[in-house]
């Protein structure tokens, strides 16, 4: 009965027949490891069309310039709010009516506040007046940085790439998490007592 069914695939003497076995292996259209059928898997260089990306939209300027030519920017961090005014000058820096060195005692906060000025090479070229309220030292320092960056961008929009690359134009949205009932703090539970 096995002889009635004559399928070459099932004949153990001949072995299984592969698809396209009757083709000549010397054909020119043979596919092998060295041939490329026009398919790329990300290994090649990008084409000219891929390099010409869509033009970036104009950056949003959040600072303002008043009628006297003074650039203004508002910065926020945690609960601190800083209103910054920048004008051409010789590098005076006043925060809430006090000198910069007197108001900011922590060296780390001083470096953070002066960072946008150093990146844009404006340190010593502009006078800065800051009115800051709310929050603690770190929150106020972060608010001043954002305010300075926004005011510098309003003064000269060409500084946007440097400020944006350093992350000085990004509002840090992290806030203190609220306390929950049944907990000692936001996530800290009361001490567990088994009895």
Coordinates of N, CA and C in Angstrom, one line a residue:
X1 N 0.8 -1.2 0.0 CA 0.0 0.0 0.0 C 0.9 1.2 0.0
X2 N 2.0 1.1 0.5 CA 3.0 2.2 0.5 C 3.4 2.5 -0.9
X3 N 3.4 1.4 -1.8 CA 3.9 1.7 -3.1 C 2.8 2.4 -4.0
X4 N 1.5 2.4 -3.5 CA 0.5 3.1 -4.3 C 0.7 4.6 -4.3
X5 N 1.2 5.1 -3.2 CA 1.4 6.5 -3.0 C 2.9 6.9 -3.4
X6 N 3.1 7.6 -4.5 CA 4.4 7.8 -5.1 C 4.8 9.2 -4.9
X7 N 5.1 9.6 -3.7 CA 5.5 11.0 -3.4 C 7.1 11.0 -3.2
X8 N 7.8 11.8 -3.9 CA 9.3 11.8 -3.7 C 9.7 12.3 -2.4
X9 N 8.9 13.1 -1.7 CA 9.3 13.7 -0.4 C 9.4 12.6 0.6
X10 N 8.5 11.6 0.5 CA 8.4 10.5 1.5 C 9.3 9.3 1.2
X11 N 9.9 9.3 0.0 CA 10.8 8.2 -0.4 C 12.1 8.3 0.4
X12 N 12.4 7.4 1.3 CA 13.6 7.5 2.1 C 14.9 7.3 1.2
X13 N 14.8 6.7 0.1 CA 15.9 6.4 -0.8 C 16.4 7.7 -1.4
X14 N 15.5 8.6 -1.8 CA 15.9 9.8 -2.4 C 16.1 11.0 -1.4
X15 N 15.5 10.9 -0.3 CA 15.6 12.0 0.7 C 14.6 13.1 0.4
X16 N 14.5 14.1 1.2 CA 13.5 15.1 1.0 C 14.0 16.0 -0.2
X17 N 13.0 16.5 -0.9 CA 13.3 17.3 -2.1 C 13.1 18.8 -1.6
X18 N 14.1 19.6 -1.8 CA 14.0 21.0 -1.4 C 13.4 21.8 -2.6
X19 N 12.8 23.0 -2.2 CA 12.2 23.8 -3.2 C 13.3 24.4 -4.1
X20 N 13.1 24.4 -5.4 CA 14.1 25.0 -6.4 C 15.3 24.1 -6.5
X21 N 15.2 22.8 -6.3 CA 16.4 22.0 -6.4 C 16.7 21.7 -7.8
X22 N 15.8 21.9 -8.7 CA 16.0 21.7 -10.1 C 16.8 22.8 -10.8
X23 N 17.1 23.9 -10.0 CA 17.8 25.1 -10.6 C 19.2 24.8 -10.7
X24 N 19.9 25.5 -11.6 CA 21.3 25.3 -11.7 C 22.0 26.2 -10.7
X25 N 22.9 25.7 -9.8 CA 23.5 26.5 -8.8 C 24.5 27.6 -9.3
X26 N 24.8 27.6 -10.6 CA 25.7 28.6 -11.2 C 24.9 29.8 -11.7
X27 N 23.6 29.9 -11.5 CA 22.8 31.0 -12.0 C 23.4 32.3 -11.4
X28 N 23.2 33.4 -12.2 CA 23.7 34.7 -11.8 C 22.9 35.3 -10.7
X29 N 21.6 35.0 -10.6 CA 20.7 35.6 -9.6 C 20.7 34.8 -8.3
X30 N 21.8 34.1 -8.1 CA 21.9 33.3 -6.8 C 22.0 34.3 -5.6
X31 N 21.3 33.9 -4.6 CA 21.3 34.7 -3.3 C 22.3 34.0 -2.4
X32 N 23.2 34.7 -1.9 CA 24.2 34.1 -0.9 C 24.6 35.2 0.1
X33 N 25.5 34.8 0.9 CA 25.9 35.8 2.0 C 26.6 37.0 1.5
X34 N 27.2 37.0 0.3 CA 27.9 38.2 -0.3 C 27.0 39.0 -1.2
X35 N 25.8 38.6 -1.4 CA 24.9 39.3 -2.3 C 24.0 40.2 -1.6
X36 N 23.6 41.3 -2.2 CA 22.7 42.3 -1.6 C 21.5 42.5 -2.5
X37 N 20.4 42.3 -2.0 CA 19.2 42.4 -2.8 C 18.5 43.8 -2.7
X38 N 19.3 44.8 -2.3 CA 18.7 46.1 -2.1 C 18.1 46.3 -0.7
X39 N 18.3 45.3 0.2 CA 17.8 45.5 1.5 C 18.9 46.0 2.4
X40 N 18.5 46.9 3.3 CA 19.5 47.4 4.3 C 18.8 47.2 5.7
X41 N 19.7 46.9 6.6 CA 19.2 46.7 8.0 C 19.8 47.7 8.9
X42 N 20.0 49.0 8.5 CA 20.5 50.0 9.4 C 22.0 50.1 9.4
X43 N 22.7 49.3 8.6 CA 24.1 49.3 8.7 C 24.8 50.3 7.8
X44 N 24.0 50.8 6.8 CA 24.6 51.7 5.9 C 24.5 53.2 6.3
X45 N 25.2 54.0 5.6 CA 25.1 55.5 5.9 C 23.8 56.0 5.6
X46 N 23.3 57.0 6.3 CA 22.0 57.6 6.0 C 22.0 58.3 4.7
X47 N 20.9 58.2 4.0 CA 20.8 58.9 2.7 C 20.7 60.4 2.8
X48 N 20.7 61.1 1.7 CA 20.6 62.5 1.7 C 19.2 63.0 2.2
X49 N 18.2 62.2 1.9 CA 16.9 62.5 2.3 C 16.7 62.4 3.8
X50 N 17.4 61.5 4.4 CA 17.3 61.3 5.9 C 18.1 62.4 6.6
X51 N 19.2 62.9 6.0 CA 19.9 63.9 6.6 C 19.2 65.3 6.6
X52 N 18.4 65.5 5.6 CA 17.7 66.7 5.5 C 16.4 66.6 6.3
X53 N 16.5 66.7 7.6 CA 15.3 66.6 8.5 C 14.5 67.9 8.4
X54 N 13.3 67.8 8.9 CA 12.4 68.9 8.9 C 13.0 70.1 9.7
X55 N 12.9 71.3 9.2 CA 13.5 72.4 9.9 C 12.8 72.6 11.3
X56 N 13.6 72.9 12.3 CA 13.1 73.0 13.6 C 12.3 74.3 13.7
X57 N 11.2 74.3 14.5 CA 10.4 75.5 14.6 C 11.2 76.5 15.5
X58 N 10.8 77.8 15.4 CA 11.5 78.8 16.1 C 11.3 78.6 17.6
X59 N 12.3 78.8 18.5 CA 12.1 78.5 19.9 C 11.2 79.5 20.5
X60 N 10.5 79.1 21.6 CA 9.6 79.9 22.3 C 10.4 80.7 23.3
X61 N 10.3 82.0 23.2 CA 11.0 82.9 24.1 C 10.0 83.3 25.2
X62 N 10.4 82.9 26.5 CA 9.5 83.2 27.6 C 9.9 84.4 28.3
X63 N 11.0 85.1 28.0 CA 11.4 86.3 28.6 C 10.8 87.5 27.8
X64 N 11.0 88.7 28.4 CA 10.5 89.9 27.8 C 11.6 91.0 27.8
X65 N 11.4 92.0 27.0 CA 12.3 93.2 27.0 C 11.4 94.4 27.2
X66 N 11.7 95.2 28.2 CA 10.8 96.3 28.4 C 11.3 97.5 27.6
X67 N 10.6 98.7 27.7 CA 10.9 99.8 26.8 C 12.3 100.4 27.1
X68 N 12.9 100.1 28.2 CA 14.2 100.6 28.5 C 15.3 99.7 28.1
X69 N 15.0 98.6 27.4 CA 16.0 97.6 27.0 C 16.4 96.6 28.0
X70 N 15.7 96.5 29.1 CA 16.0 95.6 30.2 C 15.3 94.2 29.9
X71 N 16.1 93.2 29.9 CA 15.5 91.8 29.7 C 15.0 91.3 31.0
X72 N 13.8 90.7 31.0 CA 13.2 90.1 32.2 C 12.8 88.7 32.0
X73 N 13.0 87.9 33.0 CA 12.7 86.5 32.9 C 12.2 86.0 34.3
X74 N 11.3 85.1 34.3 CA 10.7 84.6 35.6 C 11.1 83.1 35.7
X75 N 11.7 82.7 36.8 CA 12.1 81.3 37.0 C 11.4 80.8 38.2
X76 N 11.1 79.5 38.2 CA 10.4 78.8 39.3 C 11.1 77.5 39.6
X77 N 11.2 77.1 40.8 CA 11.7 75.8 41.2 C 11.2 75.5 42.6
X78 N 10.6 74.3 42.7 CA 9.8 74.0 44.0 C 8.8 75.1 44.2
X79 N 8.9 75.8 45.4 CA 8.0 76.8 45.7 C 8.7 78.2 45.6
X80 N 9.9 78.2 45.1 CA 10.6 79.5 44.9 C 10.3 80.2 43.6
X81 N 10.1 81.5 43.6 CA 9.9 82.2 42.4 C 10.9 83.4 42.3
X82 N 11.6 83.5 41.2 CA 12.6 84.5 41.0 C 12.2 85.4 39.8
X83 N 12.2 86.7 40.0 CA 12.0 87.7 38.9 C 13.4 88.3 38.6
X84 N 13.9 88.1 37.4 CA 15.2 88.5 37.0 C 15.2 89.6 36.0
X85 N 16.0 90.6 36.2 CA 16.2 91.7 35.3 C 17.6 91.8 34.9
X86 N 17.9 91.8 33.5 CA 19.3 91.8 33.0 C 19.4 93.0 32.1
X87 N 20.5 93.8 32.3 CA 20.8 94.9 31.4 C 22.3 95.0 31.2
X88 N 22.7 95.6 30.1 CA 24.1 95.7 29.8 C 24.8 96.5 31.0
X89 N 26.0 96.0 31.4 CA 26.7 96.6 32.5 C 28.1 96.0 32.7
X90 N 28.5 96.1 33.9 CA 29.9 95.6 34.2 C 29.9 94.4 35.2
X91 N 28.8 93.7 35.4 CA 28.8 92.5 36.1 C 28.3 92.6 37.5
X92 N 27.5 93.6 37.9 CA 26.9 93.7 39.2 C 25.8 92.7 39.3
X93 N 25.7 92.0 40.5 CA 24.8 91.0 40.7 C 24.1 91.2 42.1
X94 N 22.8 91.6 42.1 CA 22.1 91.9 43.3 C 20.9 91.0 43.4
X95 N 20.8 90.4 44.6 CA 19.6 89.5 44.9 C 18.9 90.1 46.2
X96 N 17.7 90.4 46.0 CA 16.9 91.0 47.1 C 17.6 92.2 47.8
X97 N 18.3 93.0 47.0 CA 18.9 94.2 47.6 C 20.3 93.9 48.2
X98 N 20.7 92.6 48.2 CA 22.0 92.3 48.8 C 23.0 91.8 47.7
X99 N 24.3 91.9 47.9 CA 25.2 91.4 47.0 C 25.1 89.9 46.8
X100 N 25.5 89.4 45.7 CA 25.4 88.0 45.3 C 26.1 87.1 46.3
X101 N 27.4 87.5 46.7 CA 28.2 86.7 47.6 C 27.6 86.7 49.0
X102 N 26.9 87.7 49.4 CA 26.3 87.8 50.7 C 25.0 86.9 50.8
X103 N 24.2 87.0 49.7 CA 23.0 86.3 49.7 C 23.1 84.7 49.6
X104 N 24.0 84.3 48.7 CA 24.2 82.9 48.4 C 25.5 82.5 49.1
X105 N 25.4 81.8 50.2 CA 26.5 81.4 51.0 C 27.1 80.1 50.5
X106 N 26.3 79.2 50.0 CA 26.8 77.8 49.6 C 27.5 77.9 48.2
X107 N 28.7 77.4 48.2 CA 29.5 77.5 46.9 C 28.8 76.7 45.8
X108 N 28.2 75.6 46.1 CA 27.5 74.8 45.0 C 26.4 75.6 44.4
X109 N 25.6 76.3 45.2 CA 24.6 77.2 44.6 C 25.1 78.3 43.8
X110 N 26.2 78.9 44.2 CA 26.9 80.0 43.5 C 27.3 79.5 42.1
X111 N 27.9 78.3 42.0 CA 28.3 77.8 40.7 C 27.1 77.5 39.8
X112 N 26.0 77.0 40.4 CA 24.8 76.6 39.7 C 24.2 77.9 39.1
X113 N 24.2 79.0 39.9 CA 23.5 80.2 39.5 C 24.3 80.9 38.3
X114 N 25.7 80.8 38.4 CA 26.5 81.5 37.4 C 26.7 80.6 36.2
X115 N 26.3 79.4 36.2 CA 26.5 78.5 35.0 C 25.9 79.0 33.7
X116 N 24.6 79.5 33.7 CA 24.2 80.0 32.4 C 25.0 81.2 31.8
X117 N 25.5 82.0 32.8 CA 26.3 83.2 32.3 C 27.6 82.7 31.8
X118 N 28.2 81.7 32.4 CA 29.5 81.2 31.9 C 29.4 80.5 30.5
X119 N 28.3 79.7 30.3 CA 28.0 79.0 29.1 C 27.9 80.0 27.9
X120 N 27.2 81.1 28.2 CA 26.9 82.1 27.1 C 28.0 83.2 27.1
X121 N 29.0 83.1 27.9 CA 30.1 84.0 28.0 C 29.6 85.5 28.2
X122 N 28.6 85.6 29.1 CA 28.1 86.9 29.4 C 28.5 87.3 30.9
X123 N 29.3 86.5 31.5 CA 29.7 86.9 32.9 C 30.5 88.1 32.9
X124 N 30.2 89.1 33.7 CA 30.9 90.4 33.7 C 30.5 91.4 32.7
X125 N 29.6 91.0 31.8 CA 29.1 91.9 30.7 C 27.7 92.5 31.0
X126 N 27.0 91.9 31.9 CA 25.6 92.3 32.2 C 25.4 92.6 33.7
X127 N 24.5 93.5 34.0 CA 24.1 93.7 35.4 C 22.8 92.9 35.7
X128 N 22.8 92.2 36.8 CA 21.6 91.3 37.1 C 21.0 91.7 38.4
X129 N 19.7 91.9 38.4 CA 19.0 92.3 39.6 C 17.9 91.2 39.7
X130 N 17.8 90.6 40.9 CA 16.9 89.5 41.2 C 16.1 89.8 42.4
X131 N 14.8 89.5 42.2 CA 13.8 89.5 43.4 C 13.3 88.1 43.5
X132 N 13.7 87.4 44.6 CA 13.3 86.0 44.7 C 12.6 85.9 46.1
X133 N 11.6 85.0 46.1 CA 10.8 84.8 47.3 C 10.3 83.3 47.3
X134 N 10.0 82.8 48.5 CA 9.5 81.5 48.6 C 10.6 80.4 48.5
X135 N 10.3 79.3 49.1 CA 11.2 78.1 49.0 C 12.4 78.3 49.9
X136 N 13.3 77.3 49.8 CA 14.6 77.4 50.5 C 15.7 77.8 49.6
X137 N 16.9 77.5 50.1 CA 18.1 78.0 49.3 C 18.2 77.2 48.0
X138 N 18.0 75.9 47.9 CA 18.1 75.2 46.7 C 17.0 75.6 45.7
X139 N 15.8 75.7 46.2 CA 14.6 76.1 45.3 C 14.9 77.5 44.8
X140 N 15.4 78.4 45.6 CA 15.6 79.8 45.1 C 16.7 79.8 44.1
X141 N 17.8 79.0 44.3 CA 18.9 78.9 43.3 C 18.4 78.4 42.0
X142 N 17.6 77.3 42.0 CA 17.1 76.8 40.8 C 16.2 77.8 40.1
X143 N 15.4 78.6 40.8 CA 14.5 79.6 40.2 C 15.3 80.7 39.6
X144 N 16.4 81.1 40.2 CA 17.3 82.1 39.7 C 17.9 81.7 38.4
X145 N 18.4 80.4 38.3 CA 19.0 79.9 37.1 C 18.0 80.0 35.9
X146 N 16.8 79.5 36.1 CA 15.8 79.5 35.1 C 15.5 81.0 34.7
X147 N 15.4 81.9 35.6 CA 15.1 83.3 35.3 C 16.2 83.9 34.5
X148 N 17.4 83.7 34.9 CA 18.6 84.2 34.2 C 18.6 83.7 32.8
X149 N 18.4 82.4 32.6 CA 18.4 81.8 31.3 C 17.3 82.4 30.4
X150 N 16.1 82.5 30.9 CA 15.0 83.1 30.1 C 15.3 84.6 29.8
X151 N 15.9 85.3 30.7 CA 16.2 86.7 30.4 C 17.3 86.8 29.4
X152 N 18.3 86.0 29.4 CA 19.4 86.0 28.4 C 18.8 85.6 27.1
X153 N 17.9 84.7 27.0 CA 17.3 84.3 25.7 C 16.5 85.4 25.1
X154 N 15.8 86.2 26.0 CA 15.0 87.3 25.5 C 15.9 88.4 25.0
X155 N 17.1 88.6 25.7 CA 18.0 89.6 25.3 C 18.7 89.3 24.0
X156 N 19.1 88.0 23.8 CA 19.7 87.6 22.5 C 19.2 86.2 22.2
X157 N 18.2 86.1 21.3 CA 17.7 84.7 20.9 C 18.7 83.8 20.3
X158 N 19.9 84.3 19.9 CA 20.9 83.5 19.4 C 21.6 82.6 20.4
X159 N 21.3 82.9 21.7 CA 21.9 82.1 22.8 C 21.1 80.9 23.1
X160 N 20.0 80.7 22.4 CA 19.1 79.6 22.7 C 19.8 78.2 22.6
X161 N 20.5 77.9 21.5 CA 21.1 76.6 21.5 C 22.0 76.3 22.7
X162 N 22.9 77.2 23.1 CA 23.8 77.0 24.2 C 23.0 76.8 25.5
X163 N 21.9 77.6 25.7 CA 21.1 77.5 27.0 C 20.3 76.2 27.0
X164 N 19.8 75.9 25.8 CA 19.0 74.7 25.7 C 19.8 73.4 25.9
X165 N 21.0 73.4 25.3 CA 21.9 72.3 25.4 C 22.3 72.0 26.8
X166 N 22.5 73.0 27.6 CA 22.9 72.9 29.0 C 21.7 72.6 29.9
X167 N 20.5 72.6 29.4 CA 19.3 72.3 30.1 C 18.8 73.5 31.0
X168 N 19.3 74.7 30.8 CA 19.0 75.8 31.6 C 17.6 76.4 31.4
X169 N 17.0 76.1 30.2 CA 15.7 76.6 29.9 C 14.6 75.6 30.3
X170 N 14.9 74.5 30.9 CA 13.9 73.5 31.3 C 13.4 73.8 32.7
X171 N 12.1 73.9 32.9 CA 11.6 74.1 34.2 C 11.6 72.7 34.9
X172 N 12.2 72.6 36.1 CA 12.2 71.4 36.9 C 10.9 71.3 37.6
X173 N 10.1 70.4 37.2 CA 8.7 70.3 37.6 C 8.5 69.5 38.9
X174 N 9.6 69.0 39.5 CA 9.5 68.2 40.7 C 9.0 69.0 41.9
X175 N 8.0 68.6 42.5 CA 7.5 69.2 43.7 C 7.5 68.2 44.9
X176 N 7.3 68.8 46.1 CA 7.2 67.9 47.3 C 5.9 67.1 47.2
X177 N 6.0 65.8 47.4 CA 4.9 64.9 47.4 C 4.0 65.2 48.6
X178 N 2.7 65.2 48.5 CA 1.9 65.5 49.6 C 1.8 64.3 50.6
X179 N 1.6 64.7 51.8 CA 1.4 63.7 52.9 C 0.1 63.0 52.7
X180 N 0.1 61.7 53.0 CA -1.1 60.9 52.9 C -1.6 60.5 54.3
X181 N -2.9 60.4 54.5 CA -3.4 60.0 55.8 C -3.1 58.5 56.0
X182 N -2.9 58.2 57.3 CA -2.5 56.8 57.6 C -1.0 56.6 57.4
X183 N -0.2 57.7 57.0 CA 1.2 57.6 56.9 C 1.8 58.8 57.7
X184 N 3.1 58.6 58.1 CA 3.8 59.6 58.8 C 4.2 60.8 57.9
X185 N 4.6 60.4 56.7 CA 5.0 61.4 55.7 C 4.3 61.0 54.4
X186 N 4.9 61.4 53.2 CA 4.3 61.1 51.9 C 4.2 59.5 51.7
X187 N 5.3 58.9 52.1 CA 5.3 57.4 51.9 C 5.7 56.7 53.2
X188 N 6.4 57.3 54.1 CA 6.8 56.7 55.3 C 5.6 56.3 56.2
X189 N 5.6 55.0 56.5 CA 4.5 54.6 57.4 C 4.9 54.7 58.9
X190 N 3.9 54.6 59.7 CA 4.1 54.6 61.1 C 4.8 53.3 61.5
X191 N 5.5 53.3 62.6 CA 6.2 52.1 63.0 C 5.2 51.0 63.3
X192 N 5.5 49.8 62.7 CA 4.5 48.7 62.8 C 4.7 48.0 64.2
X193 N 3.5 47.8 64.9 CA 3.5 47.1 66.1 C 2.7 45.9 66.0
X194 N 3.3 44.8 66.3 CA 2.6 43.5 66.0 C 1.5 43.3 67.1
X195 N 1.7 43.8 68.3 CA 0.6 43.7 69.4 C 0.3 45.0 70.0

